[in-house]
CSV table of C-alpha atoms in Angstrom, one decimal:
chain,number,residue,atom,x,y,z
K,1,MET,CA,0.0,0.0,0.0
K,2,LEU,CA,2.8,2.4,0.9
K,3,ALA,CA,4.6,1.6,-2.4
K,4,ALA,CA,1.4,2.3,-4.3
K,5,GLY,CA,1.1,5.7,-2.6
K,6,ALA,CA,4.7,6.6,-3.4
K,7,ALA,CA,4.1,5.6,-7.1
K,8,LEU,CA,1.0,7.9,-7.2
K,9,ALA,CA,2.9,10.8,-5.6
K,10,THR,CA,5.7,10.3,-8.2
K,11,LEU,CA,3.1,10.4,-11.0
K,12,ALA,CA,1.5,13.5,-9.6
K,13,LEU,CA,4.8,15.3,-9.6
K,14,ALA,CA,5.8,14.2,-13.1
K,15,PRO,CA,5.6,17.0,-15.7
K,16,ALA,CA,3.0,17.0,-18.4
K,17,ALA,CA,5.4,16.6,-21.3
K,18,GLN,CA,2.9,16.4,-24.1
K,19,ALA,CA,-0.2,18.2,-25.3
K,20,ALA,CA,-3.4,16.4,-26.0
K,21,ASP,CA,-2.4,16.1,-29.7
K,22,GLY,CA,0.9,14.4,-28.7
K,23,ALA,CA,3.1,17.4,-29.6
K,24,PRO,CA,5.7,18.5,-26.9
K,25,LYS,CA,4.4,21.4,-24.9
K,26,SER,CA,8.0,22.6,-24.2
K,27,ARG,CA,11.5,21.4,-24.4
K,28,LEU,CA,11.8,22.7,-20.8
K,29,THR,CA,9.6,22.7,-17.8
K,30,THR,CA,10.0,23.5,-14.1
K,31,HIS,CA,8.1,23.3,-10.9
K,32,VAL,CA,8.7,24.5,-7.3
K,33,LEU,CA,8.1,22.5,-4.1
K,34,ASP,CA,8.1,24.5,-0.9
K,35,THR,CA,9.7,22.1,1.6
K,36,TYR,CA,9.3,24.6,4.5
K,37,ASN,CA,5.5,24.6,4.3
K,38,GLY,CA,5.2,21.1,2.7
K,39,ARG,CA,3.3,22.2,-0.4
K,40,PRO,CA,3.7,23.3,-4.0
K,41,GLY,CA,5.4,26.6,-4.4
K,42,GLY,CA,2.6,28.6,-6.0
K,43,GLY,CA,3.2,32.2,-6.8
K,44,MET,CA,7.0,32.1,-7.1
K,45,ARG,CA,8.5,34.4,-9.7
K,46,ILE,CA,11.0,32.8,-12.1
K,47,ASP,CA,13.3,34.6,-14.7
K,48,PHE,CA,14.2,32.5,-17.7
K,49,LEU,CA,17.4,33.5,-19.5
K,50,LYS,CA,19.2,32.3,-22.6
K,51,ARG,CA,22.9,32.5,-23.1
K,52,ASP,CA,23.9,34.8,-26.0
K,53,GLY,CA,27.7,34.8,-26.5
K,54,GLU,CA,29.3,35.5,-23.1
K,55,ARG,CA,26.2,36.8,-21.3
K,56,TYR,CA,22.7,35.7,-20.4
K,57,VAL,CA,19.7,37.6,-21.8
K,58,LEU,CA,16.3,37.6,-20.1
K,59,ASP,CA,13.8,35.8,-22.3
K,60,LYS,CA,10.7,36.0,-20.0
K,61,THR,CA,9.6,36.2,-16.4
K,62,VAL,CA,6.9,33.8,-15.2
K,63,SER,CA,5.2,32.8,-12.0
K,64,THR,CA,4.2,29.4,-10.8
K,65,ASN,CA,0.5,28.5,-10.5
K,66,ALA,CA,-1.2,26.9,-7.4
K,67,GLU,CA,0.4,23.6,-8.3
K,68,GLY,CA,3.9,25.1,-8.3
K,69,ARG,CA,4.1,24.8,-12.1
K,70,VAL,CA,4.5,27.3,-14.9
K,71,ASP,CA,1.4,27.6,-17.2
K,72,THR,CA,3.2,28.7,-20.3
K,73,PRO,CA,6.1,26.9,-22.1
K,74,LEU,CA,9.5,28.1,-21.1
K,75,LEU,CA,11.1,26.9,-24.3
K,76,PRO,CA,8.6,26.0,-27.0
K,77,VAL,CA,11.1,25.5,-29.8
K,78,GLU,CA,12.0,22.0,-30.8
K,79,GLY,CA,15.1,20.2,-32.3
K,80,ALA,CA,18.5,21.7,-32.6
K,81,ALA,CA,17.2,25.2,-32.0
K,82,ALA,CA,16.7,24.3,-28.3
K,83,ILE,CA,20.3,23.3,-27.8
K,84,GLY,CA,22.1,25.8,-25.7
K,85,ARG,CA,22.9,27.2,-22.2
K,86,TYR,CA,20.1,28.6,-20.0
K,87,GLN,CA,19.4,30.0,-16.5
K,88,LEU,CA,16.4,29.8,-14.3
K,89,VAL,CA,16.4,32.4,-11.5
K,90,PHE,CA,14.0,31.5,-8.7
K,91,HIS,CA,13.0,34.5,-6.4
K,92,VAL,CA,13.1,32.5,-3.2
K,93,ALA,CA,13.3,35.2,-0.6
K,94,GLU,CA,10.4,37.1,-2.2
K,95,TYR,CA,8.3,34.0,-2.3
K,96,PHE,CA,8.9,33.1,1.4
K,97,ALA,CA,8.3,36.7,2.5
K,98,THR,CA,5.0,36.7,0.8
K,99,ASN,CA,4.1,33.4,2.4
K,100,GLY,CA,5.0,34.5,6.0
K,101,ALA,CA,8.2,32.4,6.5
K,102,GLU,CA,10.6,33.7,9.1
K,103,GLN,CA,13.8,34.7,7.3
K,104,SER,CA,17.1,36.3,8.4
K,105,ASN,CA,17.8,39.9,7.4
K,106,PRO,CA,19.1,39.9,4.8
K,107,PRO,CA,17.7,36.5,3.7
K,108,PHE,CA,20.1,33.6,3.6
K,109,LEU,CA,18.8,32.7,0.2
K,110,ASP,CA,17.6,35.6,-2.0
K,111,LYS,CA,17.6,34.2,-5.5
K,112,VAL,CA,18.5,30.7,-6.6
K,113,THR,CA,20.2,30.7,-10.0
K,114,LEU,CA,20.4,27.4,-11.9
K,115,GLU,CA,22.7,27.4,-14.9
K,116,PHE,CA,22.2,24.3,-17.2
K,117,ALA,CA,22.6,23.1,-20.7
K,118,ILE,CA,20.2,21.5,-23.1
K,119,PHE,CA,22.3,19.2,-25.2
K,120,GLU,CA,19.9,16.7,-26.8
K,121,ALA,CA,17.6,18.1,-29.5
K,122,GLU,CA,14.7,15.7,-29.0
K,123,GLU,CA,14.8,15.3,-25.2
K,124,HIS,CA,12.5,17.0,-22.7
K,125,TYR,CA,14.2,18.7,-19.8
K,126,HIS,CA,12.5,19.2,-16.4
K,127,VAL,CA,14.4,21.3,-13.9
K,128,PRO,CA,12.5,21.5,-10.6
K,129,LEU,CA,13.4,23.4,-7.4
K,130,LEU,CA,12.7,22.0,-3.9
K,131,CYS,CA,13.4,24.8,-1.4
K,132,SER,CA,13.1,26.4,2.0
K,133,PRO,CA,14.4,29.7,3.2
K,134,TRP,CA,17.7,28.0,4.0
K,135,SER,CA,18.2,25.3,1.5
K,136,TYR,CA,17.4,24.0,-2.0
K,137,THR,CA,18.0,21.1,-4.3
K,138,THR,CA,17.4,20.4,-7.9
K,139,TYR,CA,17.8,17.6,-10.4
K,140,ARG,CA,17.2,16.8,-14.1
K,141,GLY,CA,13.8,15.3,-14.2
K,142,SER,CA,12.1,13.7,-17.2
């Protein structure tokens, strides 16, 4: 029974990688889990940047929905055009201040910047953030 519950929890956290017509929604998805409050990180601001030469350029700023996910594709392009270096900047201190978490002044974690590469043209990349006011972890999901 416990194993079945764990399997359901894993499925619930898996990104929706395809639209109803079978086409990829995005080459890149993310979500936020608030480990301090034990819930999805709804309402967190995230900056998405693409590397252009030696610098990163802001592509868009989004916010997570009530499930801690982003409603719009971060990277809707497919194939070789998606290959490159990217950043996701999660506004962690702002999120926890809005949600009433006690933080140091200045906050221990302000923004969490994840730099990563998309290196396979046909793969889907999922880059989640699990965070509290004092810690974070990430991984490459599927």
